[in-house]
């Protein structure tokens, strides 16, 4: 199965700063890469599908890029509600697999 | 509004069984594939099983194959997960998730709030 490695494990930033989260796949997943946001006590929420397409109602400050094995989720200017854990997931090969998550915390 | 509401979780002994349900509303249920994804509290996400909209195709993670069965009742807008031969490592929050299309594509567009399953003696 494809292993997704997310870095860093924790990102400590202040509101208004730019967040850059990475996801690296153990083999090419083309553009079949998805990003989710999860807040404590809540279910995950779809943010980005197919590497760079924002889901419905996702603010424009969230953007995804990359293809093949290297992907990035960027939050251009952190809002208070963006402090959460972010997971990448590949749907290129069965079974679908997730990264271990990056926690974005308030500095 | 699209809503998914899981139920059926609880405490069960190793080797026991549970049946999870996920009641769907706000969309044409039969038009969408559905999945179960689980999460050990404080840990990451693991895909468990998925089923196409018309229930013609089902898929399972190796960790649950032969023990879990996914099914759906499109007339009642409900998804199920029958879990048998439960193990301690099955302890997790189980989420049902709506996919984007009738066929399975592995994009989990909408998630329920989850139901906790604890396997312990």
CSV table of N, CA, C and O in Angstrom, one decimal, chain A residues 34 36 38 41-46 49-50 87 89-91 94-100, chain B residues 37 39 43-47 59-62 65 95 100 105-109 111-113:
chain,number,residue,atom,x,y,z
A,34,UNK,N,-6.0,14.1,-1.6
A,34,UNK,CA,-7.1,14.8,-1.0
A,34,UNK,C,-6.5,15.3,0.4
A,34,UNK,O,-5.7,14.7,1.0
A,36,UNK,N,-7.9,16.9,4.2
A,36,UNK,CA,-9.0,17.1,5.2
A,36,UNK,C,-8.5,17.9,6.4
A,36,UNK,O,-7.3,17.9,6.7
A,38,UNK,N,-9.4,18.5,10.5
A,38,UNK,CA,-10.1,17.9,11.6
A,38,UNK,C,-9.8,18.8,12.9
A,38,UNK,O,-8.7,19.0,13.3
A,41,UNK,N,-12.6,16.7,18.6
A,41,UNK,CA,-14.0,16.3,18.9
A,41,UNK,C,-14.9,16.4,17.7
A,41,UNK,O,-16.1,16.1,17.8
A,42,UNK,N,-14.4,16.7,16.5
A,42,UNK,CA,-15.2,16.8,15.3
A,42,UNK,C,-14.7,15.8,14.3
A,42,UNK,O,-13.6,15.2,14.3
A,43,UNK,N,-15.6,15.5,13.3
A,43,UNK,CA,-15.3,14.7,12.2
A,43,UNK,C,-14.4,15.4,11.2
A,43,UNK,O,-14.4,16.7,11.2
A,44,UNK,N,-13.6,14.7,10.4
A,44,UNK,CA,-12.8,15.4,9.3
A,44,UNK,C,-13.8,16.1,8.4
A,44,UNK,O,-14.9,15.8,8.2
A,45,UNK,N,-13.2,17.1,7.7
A,45,UNK,CA,-13.9,17.9,6.7
A,45,UNK,C,-13.1,18.0,5.4
A,45,UNK,O,-11.9,18.2,5.5
A,46,UNK,N,-13.7,17.7,4.3
A,46,UNK,CA,-13.0,17.7,3.0
A,46,UNK,C,-12.6,19.2,2.7
A,46,UNK,O,-13.5,20.1,2.7
A,49,UNK,N,-9.7,18.3,-3.1
A,49,UNK,CA,-9.6,17.0,-3.8
A,49,UNK,C,-8.8,17.2,-5.1
A,49,UNK,O,-8.7,18.3,-5.6
A,50,UNK,N,-8.4,16.0,-5.6
A,50,UNK,CA,-7.6,16.0,-6.8
A,50,UNK,C,-6.4,17.0,-6.7
A,50,UNK,O,-6.2,17.8,-7.7
A,87,UNK,N,-5.0,16.3,7.4
A,87,UNK,CA,-4.6,15.0,6.9
A,87,UNK,C,-4.6,15.0,5.4
A,87,UNK,O,-5.5,15.5,4.8
A,89,UNK,N,-4.6,12.3,2.0
A,89,UNK,CA,-5.1,10.9,1.7
A,89,UNK,C,-4.9,10.7,0.2
A,89,UNK,O,-5.2,11.6,-0.6
A,90,UNK,N,-4.5,9.5,-0.2
A,90,UNK,CA,-4.4,9.2,-1.6
A,90,UNK,C,-5.5,8.3,-2.0
A,90,UNK,O,-6.0,7.4,-1.2
A,91,UNK,N,-6.0,8.4,-3.2
A,91,UNK,CA,-7.1,7.6,-3.7
A,91,UNK,C,-6.6,7.0,-5.1
A,91,UNK,O,-7.5,6.6,-5.9
A,94,UNK,N,-5.6,1.3,-4.5
A,94,UNK,CA,-6.3,0.6,-3.3
A,94,UNK,C,-5.3,0.0,-2.4
A,94,UNK,O,-4.3,-0.6,-2.9
A,95,UNK,N,-5.5,0.1,-1.1
A,95,UNK,CA,-6.6,0.8,-0.4
A,95,UNK,C,-6.3,2.3,-0.2
A,95,UNK,O,-5.1,2.7,-0.3
A,96,UNK,N,-7.3,3.1,-0.1
A,96,UNK,CA,-7.1,4.5,0.2
A,96,UNK,C,-6.3,4.6,1.5
A,96,UNK,O,-6.6,3.8,2.5
A,97,UNK,N,-5.3,5.4,1.6
A,97,UNK,CA,-4.5,5.6,2.8
A,97,UNK,C,-4.3,7.0,3.1
A,97,UNK,O,-4.4,7.9,2.3
A,98,UNK,N,-4.1,7.3,4.4
A,98,UNK,CA,-4.0,8.6,5.0
A,98,UNK,C,-2.6,8.8,5.5
A,98,UNK,O,-1.9,7.9,6.0
A,99,UNK,N,-2.1,10.1,5.5
A,99,UNK,CA,-1.0,10.5,6.2
A,99,UNK,C,-1.3,10.5,7.7
A,99,UNK,O,-2.4,10.4,8.2
A,100,UNK,N,-0.2,10.7,8.5
A,100,UNK,CA,-0.4,10.7,10.0
A,100,UNK,C,-0.8,12.0,10.5
A,100,UNK,O,-1.2,12.1,11.7
B,37,UNK,N,-14.8,4.8,7.8
B,37,UNK,CA,-13.4,5.1,8.1
B,37,UNK,C,-13.4,5.2,9.6
B,37,UNK,O,-14.3,5.7,10.3
B,39,UNK,N,-11.0,5.8,13.4
B,39,UNK,CA,-9.9,6.6,14.0
B,39,UNK,C,-9.8,6.2,15.5
B,39,UNK,O,-10.7,6.4,16.3
B,43,UNK,N,-5.3,9.4,17.4
B,43,UNK,CA,-4.5,8.8,16.3
B,43,UNK,C,-5.0,9.2,14.9
B,43,UNK,O,-5.9,10.0,14.8
B,44,UNK,N,-4.4,8.6,13.9
B,44,UNK,CA,-4.8,8.9,12.5
B,44,UNK,C,-6.0,8.2,12.0
B,44,UNK,O,-6.7,7.5,12.8
B,45,UNK,N,-6.3,8.3,10.7
B,45,UNK,CA,-7.5,7.8,10.1
B,45,UNK,C,-7.1,6.5,9.3
B,45,UNK,O,-6.1,6.4,8.7
B,46,UNK,N,-8.1,5.6,9.3
B,46,UNK,CA,-7.9,4.3,8.6
B,46,UNK,C,-9.2,4.0,7.8
B,46,UNK,O,-10.3,3.8,8.5
B,47,UNK,N,-9.1,3.9,6.5
B,47,UNK,CA,-10.2,3.5,5.7
B,47,UNK,C,-10.6,2.0,6.0
B,47,UNK,O,-9.6,1.2,6.1
B,59,UNK,N,-15.8,-3.3,-0.9
B,59,UNK,CA,-14.3,-3.4,-0.7
B,59,UNK,C,-14.0,-3.3,0.7
B,59,UNK,O,-14.7,-2.6,1.5
B,60,UNK,N,-12.9,-3.9,1.1
B,60,UNK,CA,-12.5,-4.0,2.5
B,60,UNK,C,-11.0,-3.8,2.7
B,60,UNK,O,-10.2,-4.3,1.9
B,61,UNK,N,-10.7,-3.2,3.8
B,61,UNK,CA,-9.3,-3.2,4.2
B,61,UNK,C,-8.9,-4.6,4.6
B,61,UNK,O,-9.7,-5.4,5.1
B,62,UNK,N,-7.6,-4.9,4.4
B,62,UNK,CA,-7.1,-6.3,4.8
B,62,UNK,C,-7.4,-6.6,6.2
B,62,UNK,O,-7.6,-7.7,6.6
B,65,UNK,N,-11.1,-7.7,6.5
B,65,UNK,CA,-11.7,-8.6,5.5
B,65,UNK,C,-12.0,-10.0,6.2
B,65,UNK,O,-11.2,-10.5,6.9
B,95,UNK,N,-16.6,6.4,11.5
B,95,UNK,CA,-17.3,7.4,10.8
B,95,UNK,C,-17.8,6.8,9.5
B,95,UNK,O,-17.2,6.0,8.8
B,100,UNK,N,-18.3,11.0,-3.6
B,100,UNK,CA,-18.7,12.0,-4.6
B,100,UNK,C,-19.6,11.5,-5.7
B,100,UNK,O,-20.4,12.2,-6.3
B,105,UNK,N,-14.9,6.1,-5.3
B,105,UNK,CA,-13.7,6.8,-5.9
B,105,UNK,C,-12.7,7.3,-4.8
B,105,UNK,O,-11.7,7.9,-5.0
B,106,UNK,N,-13.1,7.0,-3.5
B,106,UNK,CA,-12.1,7.2,-2.4
B,106,UNK,C,-12.0,8.6,-2.0
B,106,UNK,O,-11.0,9.0,-1.4
B,107,UNK,N,-12.9,9.5,-2.4
B,107,UNK,CA,-12.9,10.9,-1.9
B,107,UNK,C,-14.1,11.0,-0.9
B,107,UNK,O,-15.3,10.8,-1.3
B,108,UNK,N,-13.8,11.3,0.4
B,108,UNK,CA,-14.8,11.2,1.4
B,108,UNK,C,-15.3,12.7,1.6
B,108,UNK,O,-14.7,13.4,2.4
B,109,UNK,N,-16.4,13.0,1.0
B,109,UNK,CA,-16.9,14.3,0.8
B,109,UNK,C,-17.6,14.9,2.1
B,109,UNK,O,-17.5,16.0,2.4
B,111,UNK,N,-18.8,13.7,6.2
B,111,UNK,CA,-18.6,12.7,7.2
B,111,UNK,C,-19.7,12.9,8.3
B,111,UNK,O,-20.2,14.0,8.6
B,112,UNK,N,-20.1,11.7,8.9
B,112,UNK,CA,-20.9,11.8,10.1
B,112,UNK,C,-20.1,12.2,11.3
B,112,UNK,O,-18.9,12.4,11.2
B,113,UNK,N,-20.7,12.2,12.4
B,113,UNK,CA,-20.0,12.6,13.7
B,113,UNK,C,-19.3,11.4,14.4
B,113,UNK,O,-18.5,11.6,15.3
